[in-house]
CSV table of C-alpha atoms in Angstrom, one decimal:
chain,number,residue,atom,x,y,z
T,1,ASN,CA,8.8,-8.1,-31.9
T,2,ALA,CA,7.5,-11.8,-31.1
T,3,GLY,CA,8.5,-12.4,-28.0
T,4,VAL,CA,8.0,-16.1,-27.0
T,5,THR,CA,6.6,-18.4,-28.9
T,6,GLN,CA,4.8,-21.8,-28.3
T,7,THR,CA,3.0,-24.5,-30.6
T,8,PRO,CA,1.0,-26.7,-30.5
T,9,LYS,CA,-1.9,-24.2,-28.4
T,10,PHE,CA,-3.9,-27.5,-28.2
T,11,GLN,CA,-2.9,-31.2,-28.2
T,12,VAL,CA,-4.5,-34.5,-27.3
T,13,LEU,CA,-2.0,-37.9,-26.9
T,14,LYS,CA,-3.2,-41.4,-26.6
T,15,THR,CA,-1.0,-42.9,-23.5
T,16,GLY,CA,2.1,-44.1,-24.4
T,17,GLN,CA,2.7,-41.4,-27.0
T,18,SER,CA,5.2,-38.7,-27.5
T,19,MET,CA,5.3,-35.9,-29.0
T,20,THR,CA,7.6,-32.6,-28.8
T,21,LEU,CA,6.8,-29.1,-27.7
T,22,GLN,CA,8.1,-26.3,-29.4
T,23,CYS,CA,9.6,-22.7,-27.5
T,24,ALA,CA,11.3,-20.2,-29.7
T,25,GLN,CA,11.9,-16.6,-28.7
T,26,ASP,CA,13.4,-13.8,-30.4
T,27,MET,CA,14.9,-12.1,-27.7
T,28,ASN,CA,18.0,-13.3,-27.6
T,29,HIS,CA,17.5,-14.4,-23.9
T,30,GLU,CA,20.0,-16.7,-22.2
T,31,TYR,CA,17.7,-18.1,-19.7
T,32,MET,CA,15.0,-20.6,-21.0
T,33,SER,CA,13.1,-23.1,-18.5
T,34,TRP,CA,10.4,-24.7,-18.8
T,35,TYR,CA,7.1,-25.2,-16.8
T,36,ARG,CA,3.6,-27.1,-16.1
T,37,GLN,CA,0.5,-25.4,-14.6
T,38,ASP,CA,-2.0,-27.7,-12.6
T,39,PRO,CA,-4.8,-26.7,-10.5
T,40,GLY,CA,-3.6,-25.8,-7.4
T,41,MET,CA,-0.1,-26.8,-7.3
T,42,GLY,CA,0.9,-23.2,-8.6
T,43,LEU,CA,3.6,-23.1,-11.8
T,44,ARG,CA,6.3,-26.0,-11.3
T,45,LEU,CA,9.1,-25.9,-13.4
T,46,ILE,CA,10.3,-29.1,-15.3
T,47,HIS,CA,13.7,-28.4,-17.4
T,48,TYR,CA,15.8,-24.6,-17.8
T,49,SER,CA,18.7,-24.0,-19.1
T,50,VAL,CA,20.8,-21.2,-19.0
T,51,GLY,CA,22.7,-21.3,-22.6
T,52,ALA,CA,23.5,-23.0,-26.1
T,53,GLY,CA,24.7,-26.3,-25.3
T,54,ILE,CA,23.3,-26.6,-21.0
T,55,THR,CA,20.4,-27.8,-20.1
T,56,ASP,CA,19.6,-29.0,-16.2
T,57,GLN,CA,16.6,-30.4,-14.1
T,58,GLY,CA,13.8,-28.6,-12.0
T,59,GLU,CA,11.9,-29.7,-9.8
T,60,VAL,CA,9.8,-32.4,-12.2
T,61,PRO,CA,11.8,-33.0,-14.2
T,62,ASN,CA,10.6,-37.6,-14.9
T,63,GLY,CA,9.2,-38.3,-18.3
T,64,TYR,CA,10.2,-35.1,-20.2
T,65,ASN,CA,13.3,-34.2,-21.9
T,66,VAL,CA,14.9,-31.0,-23.3
T,67,SER,CA,18.0,-29.9,-25.8
T,68,ARG,CA,19.2,-26.5,-26.1
T,69,SER,CA,21.5,-26.2,-29.5
T,70,THR,CA,20.8,-22.4,-30.8
T,71,THR,CA,19.7,-19.7,-27.9
T,72,GLU,CA,16.9,-19.3,-30.0
T,73,ASP,CA,15.2,-22.9,-29.7
T,74,PHE,CA,13.7,-24.9,-26.2
T,75,PRO,CA,12.0,-27.9,-27.3
T,76,LEU,CA,10.3,-29.8,-24.3
T,77,ARG,CA,10.1,-33.8,-25.6
T,78,LEU,CA,7.0,-36.2,-23.5
T,79,LEU,CA,9.2,-39.1,-24.6
T,80,SER,CA,5.5,-41.8,-23.5
T,81,ALA,CA,2.9,-39.8,-22.3
T,82,ALA,CA,0.7,-40.1,-19.8
T,83,PRO,CA,-2.7,-39.0,-18.8
T,84,SER,CA,-0.4,-36.9,-15.0
T,85,GLN,CA,1.1,-35.1,-17.5
T,86,THR,CA,-2.0,-33.5,-18.6
T,87,SER,CA,-1.1,-30.2,-18.1
T,88,VAL,CA,-0.8,-26.4,-19.2
T,89,TYR,CA,2.6,-25.9,-20.3
T,90,PHE,CA,4.4,-22.6,-20.5
T,91,CYS,CA,7.7,-21.7,-22.1
T,92,ALA,CA,9.8,-18.6,-21.2
T,93,SER,CA,13.1,-16.5,-21.0
T,94,SER,CA,14.8,-14.1,-19.2
T,95,THR,CA,18.4,-12.7,-19.4
T,96,PRO,CA,20.6,-11.1,-16.3
T,97,LEU,CA,21.3,-8.1,-18.9
T,98,THR,CA,17.8,-6.7,-17.9
T,99,PRO,CA,16.8,-4.9,-14.6
T,100,ASN,CA,13.8,-6.5,-13.4
T,101,TYR,CA,15.0,-10.2,-14.7
T,102,GLY,CA,11.2,-11.2,-15.1
T,103,TYR,CA,10.0,-14.0,-17.6
T,104,THR,CA,8.9,-13.0,-20.1
T,105,PHE,CA,5.8,-15.9,-20.8
T,106,GLY,CA,4.4,-18.1,-23.8
T,107,SER,CA,0.5,-18.6,-24.2
T,108,GLY,CA,0.7,-22.0,-22.9
T,109,THR,CA,-0.2,-25.5,-24.9
T,110,ARG,CA,-2.6,-27.2,-23.0
T,111,LEU,CA,-1.9,-30.7,-23.3
T,112,THR,CA,-4.7,-33.7,-22.2
T,113,VAL,CA,-3.8,-36.9,-22.5
T,114,VAL,CA,-5.8,-39.9,-22.4
H,1,GLU,CA,13.1,-25.4,1.6
H,2,ASP,CA,12.0,-22.2,-0.5
H,3,GLN,CA,8.4,-21.8,-0.4
H,4,VAL,CA,5.9,-19.2,-1.8
H,5,THR,CA,2.1,-19.4,0.0
H,6,GLN,CA,-0.2,-16.8,-1.8
H,7,SER,CA,-3.5,-15.6,0.0
H,8,PRO,CA,-6.4,-15.6,0.1
H,9,GLU,CA,-7.2,-17.9,-3.2
H,10,ALA,CA,-9.5,-15.8,-4.3
H,11,LEU,CA,-11.0,-11.9,-4.2
H,12,ARG,CA,-13.7,-10.6,-5.3
H,13,LEU,CA,-14.5,-6.9,-4.9
H,14,GLN,CA,-16.3,-4.5,-5.4
H,15,GLU,CA,-15.4,-1.3,-8.4
H,16,GLY,CA,-13.9,1.2,-6.3
H,17,GLU,CA,-13.3,-1.1,-3.5
H,18,SER,CA,-9.4,-1.3,-2.7
H,19,SER,CA,-7.9,-4.5,-1.0
H,20,SER,CA,-4.5,-6.3,-0.9
H,21,LEU,CA,-3.3,-9.9,-2.1
H,22,ASN,CA,-0.7,-11.2,0.7
H,23,CYS,CA,3.0,-13.3,-0.9
H,24,SER,CA,4.8,-15.0,2.1
H,25,TYR,CA,8.5,-16.7,1.1
H,26,THR,CA,10.8,-18.8,2.7
H,27,VAL,CA,13.9,-19.5,1.0
H,28,SER,CA,18.0,-18.9,1.1
H,29,GLY,CA,18.8,-15.7,0.1
H,30,LEU,CA,16.4,-13.9,-1.9
H,31,ARG,CA,17.8,-12.3,-5.3
H,32,GLY,CA,13.8,-11.3,-6.3
H,33,LEU,CA,10.8,-11.3,-5.6
H,34,PHE,CA,8.7,-10.6,-8.7
H,35,TRP,CA,4.8,-10.5,-9.6
H,36,TYR,CA,2.9,-11.4,-12.3
H,37,ARG,CA,-0.6,-11.4,-13.7
H,38,GLN,CA,-2.1,-13.8,-15.8
H,39,ASP,CA,-5.7,-14.1,-17.5
H,40,PRO,CA,-7.2,-16.7,-18.4
H,41,GLY,CA,-5.6,-19.1,-21.0
H,42,LYS,CA,-2.7,-17.0,-21.0
H,43,GLY,CA,1.1,-16.7,-20.2
H,44,PRO,CA,1.8,-14.8,-16.9
H,45,GLU,CA,2.3,-11.4,-17.5
H,46,PHE,CA,5.8,-9.3,-15.7
H,47,LEU,CA,4.4,-6.0,-13.3
H,48,PHE,CA,6.7,-5.7,-10.9
H,49,THR,CA,10.4,-6.9,-9.3
H,50,LEU,CA,11.6,-6.0,-5.8
H,51,TYR,CA,14.5,-7.0,-4.1
H,52,SER,CA,15.3,-5.9,-0.8
H,53,ALA,CA,12.6,-5.5,2.3
H,54,GLY,CA,11.1,-1.7,2.2
H,55,GLU,CA,11.2,-1.9,-1.5
H,56,GLU,CA,7.7,-0.6,-2.8
H,57,LYS,CA,6.8,-0.9,-7.3
H,58,GLU,CA,4.3,1.3,-8.3
H,59,LYS,CA,1.7,0.6,-11.5
H,60,GLU,CA,-1.3,2.1,-11.9
H,61,ARG,CA,-3.6,1.0,-9.4
H,62,LEU,CA,-1.3,-1.7,-8.2
H,63,LYS,CA,1.3,-1.2,-6.0
H,64,ALA,CA,3.6,-4.0,-4.5
H,65,THR,CA,5.8,-3.8,-0.9
H,66,LEU,CA,8.7,-6.2,0.2
H,67,THR,CA,9.1,-7.0,4.0
H,68,LYS,CA,12.0,-9.8,4.8
H,69,LYS,CA,8.9,-12.3,5.3
H,70,GLU,CA,6.0,-11.5,3.5
H,71,SER,CA,5.1,-9.0,0.0
H,72,PHE,CA,1.7,-7.1,-0.6
H,73,LEU,CA,0.5,-6.2,-3.6
H,74,HIS,CA,-2.0,-3.6,-3.0
H,75,ILE,CA,-5.0,-2.3,-5.1
H,76,THR,CA,-6.3,0.8,-4.5
H,77,ALA,CA,-9.9,1.2,-6.3
H,78,PRO,CA,-9.9,-2.0,-8.4
H,79,LYS,CA,-11.8,-2.0,-11.8
H,80,PRO,CA,-13.1,-4.4,-13.5
H,81,GLU,CA,-10.2,-5.3,-16.0
H,82,ASP,CA,-8.0,-6.0,-13.1
H,83,SER,CA,-9.6,-9.1,-12.6
H,84,ALA,CA,-7.1,-11.9,-13.0
H,85,THR,CA,-5.2,-14.2,-11.2
H,86,TYR,CA,-2.4,-12.7,-9.7
H,87,LEU,CA,1.0,-14.6,-9.0
H,88,CYS,CA,4.1,-14.2,-6.6
H,89,ALA,CA,7.3,-16.1,-7.5
H,90,VAL,CA,11.0,-15.9,-5.7
H,91,GLN,CA,14.7,-15.9,-7.1
H,92,ALA,CA,16.3,-17.7,-4.2
H,93,MET,CA,20.4,-17.4,-4.9
H,94,ARG,CA,21.1,-19.9,-6.9
H,95,ALA,CA,23.3,-20.9,-9.8
H,96,GLY,CA,20.6,-21.1,-12.3
H,97,ASN,CA,18.1,-18.2,-12.6
H,98,GLN,CA,15.0,-20.0,-11.1
H,99,PHE,CA,12.3,-19.0,-9.9
H,100,TYR,CA,9.4,-20.4,-7.5
H,101,PHE,CA,6.2,-19.9,-7.5
H,102,GLY,CA,3.2,-19.2,-5.1
H,103,THR,CA,-0.7,-20.6,-6.6
H,104,GLY,CA,-1.7,-17.2,-7.1
H,105,THR,CA,-4.7,-15.4,-6.0
H,106,SER,CA,-7.9,-15.0,-8.0
H,107,LEU,CA,-8.9,-11.4,-8.3
H,108,THR,CA,-12.4,-11.3,-9.4
H,109,VAL,CA,-13.5,-7.3,-9.7
H,110,ILE,CA,-17.9,-6.4,-10.0
H,111,PRO,CA,-18.7,-4.4,-11.7
């Protein structure tokens, strides 16, 4: 079982460049989310999806876009990278059908914007 | 506003020295409180879910408890392999199944 797979693991971008962080899960989970983790700030929600075709904004959505065309994939797009977007990005999935409702997290993408 | 505060920020224990981590929260209708473990360079790993005050969950040397205002993660006779950052998160009774995380407690267990 692969769980939640994120690619790439590391990325360096120049200010103004765009890119897509990939996230795929093979657990047939309905819910998927993107978080960023910064020192002293904890995990902050960027965007989330409760099912294919449905997305919504989280706490810090500016500068990011998402789409959910399939249950398995939930890519995060950085439109025009800024140094403030330097962070570690985590994708997570969950389902209300399991008793614990816990997230399964990917291993993260460490992004540096220079 | 939903808020999660964890203390202490960092904790150093001798192997075998028991202690507790605190997670205090304010949320408009608690659906659940979650504990995760995060090792350096990895994503958080789910540990426990607690749903109502008075509930307790145990896993090896860890025991999580919940009151109406806070949760404790008790670590009994810790080992060096328990060294990690422990994250607390709350899920509010709102649409979207979303979680709000604390900043974590970094635990170091010294042999």
